[in-house]
PDB file of C-alpha atoms in Angstrom:
ATOM      1  CA  UNK H 688      40.192 -11.221 200.737  1.00  0.00           C
ATOM      2  CA  UNK H 689      41.432 -14.750 200.169  1.00  0.00           C
ATOM      3  CA  UNK H 690      43.928 -16.049 197.633  1.00  0.00           C
ATOM      4  CA  UNK H 691      41.198 -17.706 195.530  1.00  0.00           C
ATOM      5  CA  UNK H 692      39.501 -14.333 194.985  1.00  0.00           C
ATOM      6  CA  UNK H 693      42.827 -12.733 194.055  1.00  0.00           C
ATOM      7  CA  UNK H 694      43.620 -15.581 191.641  1.00  0.00           C
ATOM      8  CA  UNK H 695      40.160 -15.170 190.120  1.00  0.00           C
ATOM      9  CA  UNK H 696      40.733 -11.434 189.634  1.00  0.00           C
ATOM     10  CA  UNK H 697      44.118 -12.109 188.011  1.00  0.00           C
ATOM     11  CA  UNK H 698      42.501 -14.584 185.591  1.00  0.00           C
ATOM     12  CA  UNK H 699      39.747 -12.107 184.683  1.00  0.00           C
ATOM     13  CA  UNK H 700      42.289  -9.338 184.015  1.00  0.00           C
ATOM     14  CA  UNK H 701      44.529 -11.657 181.955  1.00  0.00           C
ATOM     15  CA  UNK H 702      41.592 -12.644 179.740  1.00  0.00           C
ATOM     16  CA  UNK H 703      40.290  -9.090 179.295  1.00  0.00           C
ATOM     17  CA  UNK H 704      41.486  -6.103 177.285  1.00  0.00           C
ATOM     18  CA  UNK H 705      41.906  -4.005 180.437  1.00  0.00           C
ATOM     19  CA  UNK H 706      45.367  -2.528 180.946  1.00  0.00           C
ATOM     20  CA  UNK H 707      44.913  -1.648 184.627  1.00  0.00           C
ATOM     21  CA  UNK H 708      42.444  -2.593 187.333  1.00  0.00           C
ATOM     22  CA  UNK H 709      42.006  -1.503 190.964  1.00  0.00           C
ATOM     23  CA  UNK H 710      39.875  -3.345 193.518  1.00  0.00           C
ATOM     24  CA  UNK H 711      39.188  -2.106 197.030  1.00  0.00           C
ATOM     25  CA  UNK H 712      37.597  -4.089 199.830  1.00  0.00           C
ATOM     26  CA  UNK H 713      37.640  -2.532 203.281  1.00  0.00           C
ATOM     27  CA  UNK H 714      41.216  -1.499 204.105  1.00  0.00           C
ATOM     28  CA  UNK H 715      42.698  -3.644 201.329  1.00  0.00           C
ATOM     29  CA  UNK H 716      43.394  -2.190 197.887  1.00  0.00           C
ATOM     30  CA  UNK H 717      44.762  -4.240 194.979  1.00  0.00           C
ATOM     31  CA  UNK H 718      45.957  -2.688 191.732  1.00  0.00           C
ATOM     32  CA  UNK H 719      46.851  -4.893 188.776  1.00  0.00           C
ATOM     33  CA  UNK H 720      48.253  -3.802 185.428  1.00  0.00           C
ATOM     34  CA  UNK H 721      49.393  -5.502 182.257  1.00  0.00           C
ATOM     35  CA  UNK H 722      52.561  -4.673 180.393  1.00  0.00           C
ATOM     36  CA  UNK H 723      52.501  -4.685 176.621  1.00  0.00           C
ATOM     37  CA  UNK H 724      56.224  -5.326 176.412  1.00  0.00           C
ATOM     38  CA  UNK H 725      58.444  -7.373 178.701  1.00  0.00           C
ATOM     39  CA  UNK H 726      60.704  -5.367 181.020  1.00  0.00           C
ATOM     40  CA  UNK H 727      64.128  -4.523 179.673  1.00  0.00           C
ATOM     41  CA  UNK H 728      66.760  -6.856 181.108  1.00  0.00           C
ATOM     42  CA  UNK H 729      70.510  -6.595 180.703  1.00  0.00           C
ATOM     43  CA  UNK H 730      72.939  -9.088 182.173  1.00  0.00           C
ATOM     44  CA  UNK H 731      70.232 -10.276 184.559  1.00  0.00           C
ATOM     45  CA  UNK H 732      69.517  -6.767 185.888  1.00  0.00           C
ATOM     46  CA  UNK H 733      65.835  -5.882 185.326  1.00  0.00           C
ATOM     47  CA  UNK H 734      64.441  -2.404 184.958  1.00  0.00           C
ATOM     48  CA  UNK H 735      64.032  -0.688 188.315  1.00  0.00           C
ATOM     49  CA  UNK H 736      60.246  -0.521 188.954  1.00  0.00           C
ATOM     50  CA  UNK H 737      58.865   2.961 189.490  1.00  0.00           C
ATOM     51  CA  UNK H 738      62.181   4.686 188.934  1.00  0.00           C
ATOM     52  CA  UNK H 739      61.545   5.679 185.346  1.00  0.00           C
ATOM     53  CA  UNK H 740      65.054   4.405 184.528  1.00  0.00           C
ATOM     54  CA  UNK H 741      66.028   1.082 182.973  1.00  0.00           C
ATOM     55  CA  UNK H 742      69.527  -0.201 182.368  1.00  0.00           C
ATOM     56  CA  UNK H 743      70.521  -1.522 178.988  1.00  0.00           C
ATOM     57  CA  UNK H 744      68.576  -2.976 176.107  1.00  0.00           C
ATOM     58  CA  UNK H 745      69.052  -5.946 173.794  1.00  0.00           C
ATOM     59  CA  UNK H 746      72.277  -5.773 171.745  1.00  0.00           C
ATOM     60  CA  UNK H 747      70.286  -5.718 168.487  1.00  0.00           C
ATOM     61  CA  UNK H 748      69.025  -2.245 169.371  1.00  0.00           C
ATOM     62  CA  UNK H 749      72.257  -0.620 170.578  1.00  0.00           C
ATOM     63  CA  UNK H 750      74.731  -2.428 168.391  1.00  0.00           C
ATOM     64  CA  UNK H 751      77.578  -3.614 170.634  1.00  0.00           C
ATOM     65  CA  UNK H 752      77.894  -5.143 174.064  1.00  0.00           C
ATOM     66  CA  UNK H 753      80.134  -2.265 175.205  1.00  0.00           C
ATOM     67  CA  UNK H 754      77.449   0.282 174.298  1.00  0.00           C
ATOM     68  CA  UNK H 755      74.834  -1.919 175.955  1.00  0.00           C
ATOM     69  CA  UNK H 756      76.586  -1.773 179.311  1.00  0.00           C
ATOM     70  CA  UNK H 757      76.961   2.023 179.196  1.00  0.00           C
ATOM     71  CA  UNK H 758      73.472   2.877 177.900  1.00  0.00           C
ATOM     72  CA  UNK H 759      70.666   3.856 180.233  1.00  0.00           C
ATOM     73  CA  UNK H 760      67.128   4.831 179.422  1.00  0.00           C
ATOM     74  CA  UNK H 761      64.620   7.281 180.795  1.00  0.00           C
ATOM     75  CA  UNK H 762      61.369   5.339 180.605  1.00  0.00           C
ATOM     76  CA  UNK H 763      57.744   6.338 180.837  1.00  0.00           C
ATOM     77  CA  UNK H 764      56.360   5.951 184.370  1.00  0.00           C
ATOM     78  CA  UNK H 765      52.771   6.125 183.022  1.00  0.00           C
ATOM     79  CA  UNK H 766      50.651   5.546 179.933  1.00  0.00           C
ATOM     80  CA  UNK H 767      50.037   8.836 178.160  1.00  0.00           C
ATOM     81  CA  UNK H 768      50.945  11.245 175.384  1.00  0.00           C
ATOM     82  CA  UNK H 769      54.569  12.415 175.045  1.00  0.00           C
ATOM     83  CA  UNK H 770      55.300  16.125 174.623  1.00  0.00           C
ATOM     84  CA  UNK H 771      58.879  17.268 174.031  1.00  0.00           C
ATOM     85  CA  UNK H 772      58.100  20.915 174.911  1.00  0.00           C
ATOM     86  CA  UNK H 773      55.768  22.880 177.177  1.00  0.00           C
ATOM     87  CA  UNK H 774      53.984  24.430 174.167  1.00  0.00           C
ATOM     88  CA  UNK H 775      54.095  24.083 170.360  1.00  0.00           C
ATOM     89  CA  UNK H 776      55.998  27.366 169.894  1.00  0.00           C
ATOM     90  CA  UNK H 777      58.573  26.666 172.659  1.00  0.00           C
ATOM     91  CA  UNK H 778      61.860  24.766 172.151  1.00  0.00           C
ATOM     92  CA  UNK H 779      62.054  21.142 173.310  1.00  0.00           C
ATOM     93  CA  UNK H 780      63.115  20.518 176.912  1.00  0.00           C
ATOM     94  CA  UNK H 781      66.083  18.438 175.702  1.00  0.00           C
ATOM     95  CA  UNK H 782      67.735  17.484 172.414  1.00  0.00           C
ATOM     96  CA  UNK H 783      70.323  14.903 171.409  1.00  0.00           C
ATOM     97  CA  UNK H 784      73.697  15.921 172.850  1.00  0.00           C
ATOM     98  CA  UNK H 785      72.235  18.018 175.690  1.00  0.00           C
ATOM     99  CA  UNK H 786      73.695  17.530 179.157  1.00  0.00           C
ATOM    100  CA  UNK H 787      70.920  17.146 181.710  1.00  0.00           C
ATOM    101  CA  UNK H 788      71.193  17.766 185.447  1.00  0.00           C
ATOM    102  CA  UNK H 789      69.446  15.695 188.108  1.00  0.00           C
ATOM    103  CA  UNK H 790      65.892  16.991 188.595  1.00  0.00           C
ATOM    104  CA  UNK H 791      65.762  18.738 185.201  1.00  0.00           C
ATOM    105  CA  UNK H 792      62.518  18.276 183.238  1.00  0.00           C
ATOM    106  CA  UNK H 793      63.067  16.233 180.059  1.00  0.00           C
ATOM    107  CA  UNK H 794      59.474  16.003 178.762  1.00  0.00           C
ATOM    108  CA  UNK H 795      55.800  16.135 179.658  1.00  0.00           C
ATOM    109  CA  UNK H 796      53.464  13.142 179.666  1.00  0.00           C
ATOM    110  CA  UNK H 797      49.763  13.871 179.489  1.00  0.00           C
ATOM    111  CA  UNK H 798      47.506  11.341 181.159  1.00  0.00           C
ATOM    112  CA  UNK H 799      43.801  11.912 181.774  1.00  0.00           C
ATOM    113  CA  UNK H 800      44.119  15.630 180.968  1.00  0.00           C
ATOM    114  CA  UNK H 801      46.898  16.044 183.547  1.00  0.00           C
ATOM    115  CA  UNK H 802      50.332  17.242 182.450  1.00  0.00           C
ATOM    116  CA  UNK H 803      53.102  15.336 184.260  1.00  0.00           C
ATOM    117  CA  UNK H 804      56.629  16.730 184.071  1.00  0.00           C
ATOM    118  CA  UNK H 805      59.151  13.891 183.801  1.00  0.00           C
ATOM    119  CA  UNK H 806      62.445  14.725 185.459  1.00  0.00           C
ATOM    120  CA  UNK H 807      65.834  13.077 185.125  1.00  0.00           C
ATOM    121  CA  UNK H 808      67.035  11.197 188.202  1.00  0.00           C
ATOM    122  CA  UNK H 809      70.772  11.784 187.615  1.00  0.00           C
ATOM    123  CA  UNK H 810      73.227  13.856 185.564  1.00  0.00           C
ATOM    124  CA  UNK H 811      73.447  12.507 182.020  1.00  0.00           C
ATOM    125  CA  UNK H 812      73.783  13.278 178.331  1.00  0.00           C
ATOM    126  CA  UNK H 813      70.908  12.648 175.913  1.00  0.00           C
ATOM    127  CA  UNK H 814      72.082  10.151 173.273  1.00  0.00           C
ATOM    128  CA  UNK H 815      68.751   9.624 171.493  1.00  0.00           C
ATOM    129  CA  UNK H 816      65.125  10.693 171.683  1.00  0.00           C
ATOM    130  CA  UNK H 817      63.211   7.458 171.080  1.00  0.00           C
ATOM    131  CA  UNK H 818      59.663   8.825 170.628  1.00  0.00           C
ATOM    132  CA  UNK H 819      58.017  11.534 168.541  1.00  0.00           C
ATOM    133  CA  UNK H 820      56.195  14.578 169.846  1.00  0.00           C
ATOM    134  CA  UNK H 821      52.523  13.820 170.631  1.00  0.00           C
ATOM    135  CA  UNK H 822      53.156  10.064 170.384  1.00  0.00           C
ATOM    136  CA  UNK H 823      51.200   7.734 172.682  1.00  0.00           C
ATOM    137  CA  UNK H 824      53.530   5.900 175.073  1.00  0.00           C
ATOM    138  CA  UNK H 825      53.127   2.867 177.306  1.00  0.00           C
ATOM    139  CA  UNK H 826      54.231   2.310 180.882  1.00  0.00           C
ATOM    140  CA  UNK H 827      57.926   1.367 180.911  1.00  0.00           C
ATOM    141  CA  UNK H 828      58.513   2.409 177.295  1.00  0.00           C
ATOM    142  CA  UNK H 829      61.978   3.949 176.758  1.00  0.00           C
ATOM    143  CA  UNK H 830      61.695   7.663 175.946  1.00  0.00           C
ATOM    144  CA  UNK H 831      65.373   8.677 175.891  1.00  0.00           C
ATOM    145  CA  UNK H 832      68.663   6.781 175.654  1.00  0.00           C
ATOM    146  CA  UNK H 833      71.129   8.524 177.931  1.00  0.00           C
ATOM    147  CA  UNK H 834      74.734   8.219 179.066  1.00  0.00           C
ATOM    148  CA  UNK H 835      75.716   9.004 182.642  1.00  0.00           C
ATOM    149  CA  UNK H 836      78.227  11.814 183.066  1.00  0.00           C
TER     150      UNK H 836
END
């Protein structure tokens, strides 16, 4: 595939309402996706792609620059529906003030009828739950504000 074809595909995706597009030709596979919101950037450090964790957020959201430097977020790695618990009659995986260990499940995201357990990548404390149960979430959207411990 040549660069003109790729540029043409990019233009088509930009002008359409599609959120994600995959094209395969022979051994080559190209996946393109649009972000609704710009990535979170703090002090020139962008969100880490694919990690589910972003550093910082604009000062208007957290309040002070000191808080901004210490705050981390667990972000959505996929588009889907947020569930705070495994079932309606079961307690939430985590609540504000809970200390979470690396690898511990913090929520479930449903995408295309598949339930995806989202796990924390490091030890932390939950400072805020930023979405409601059964809320639709976007790729990269902050789900929890956390503080490393």
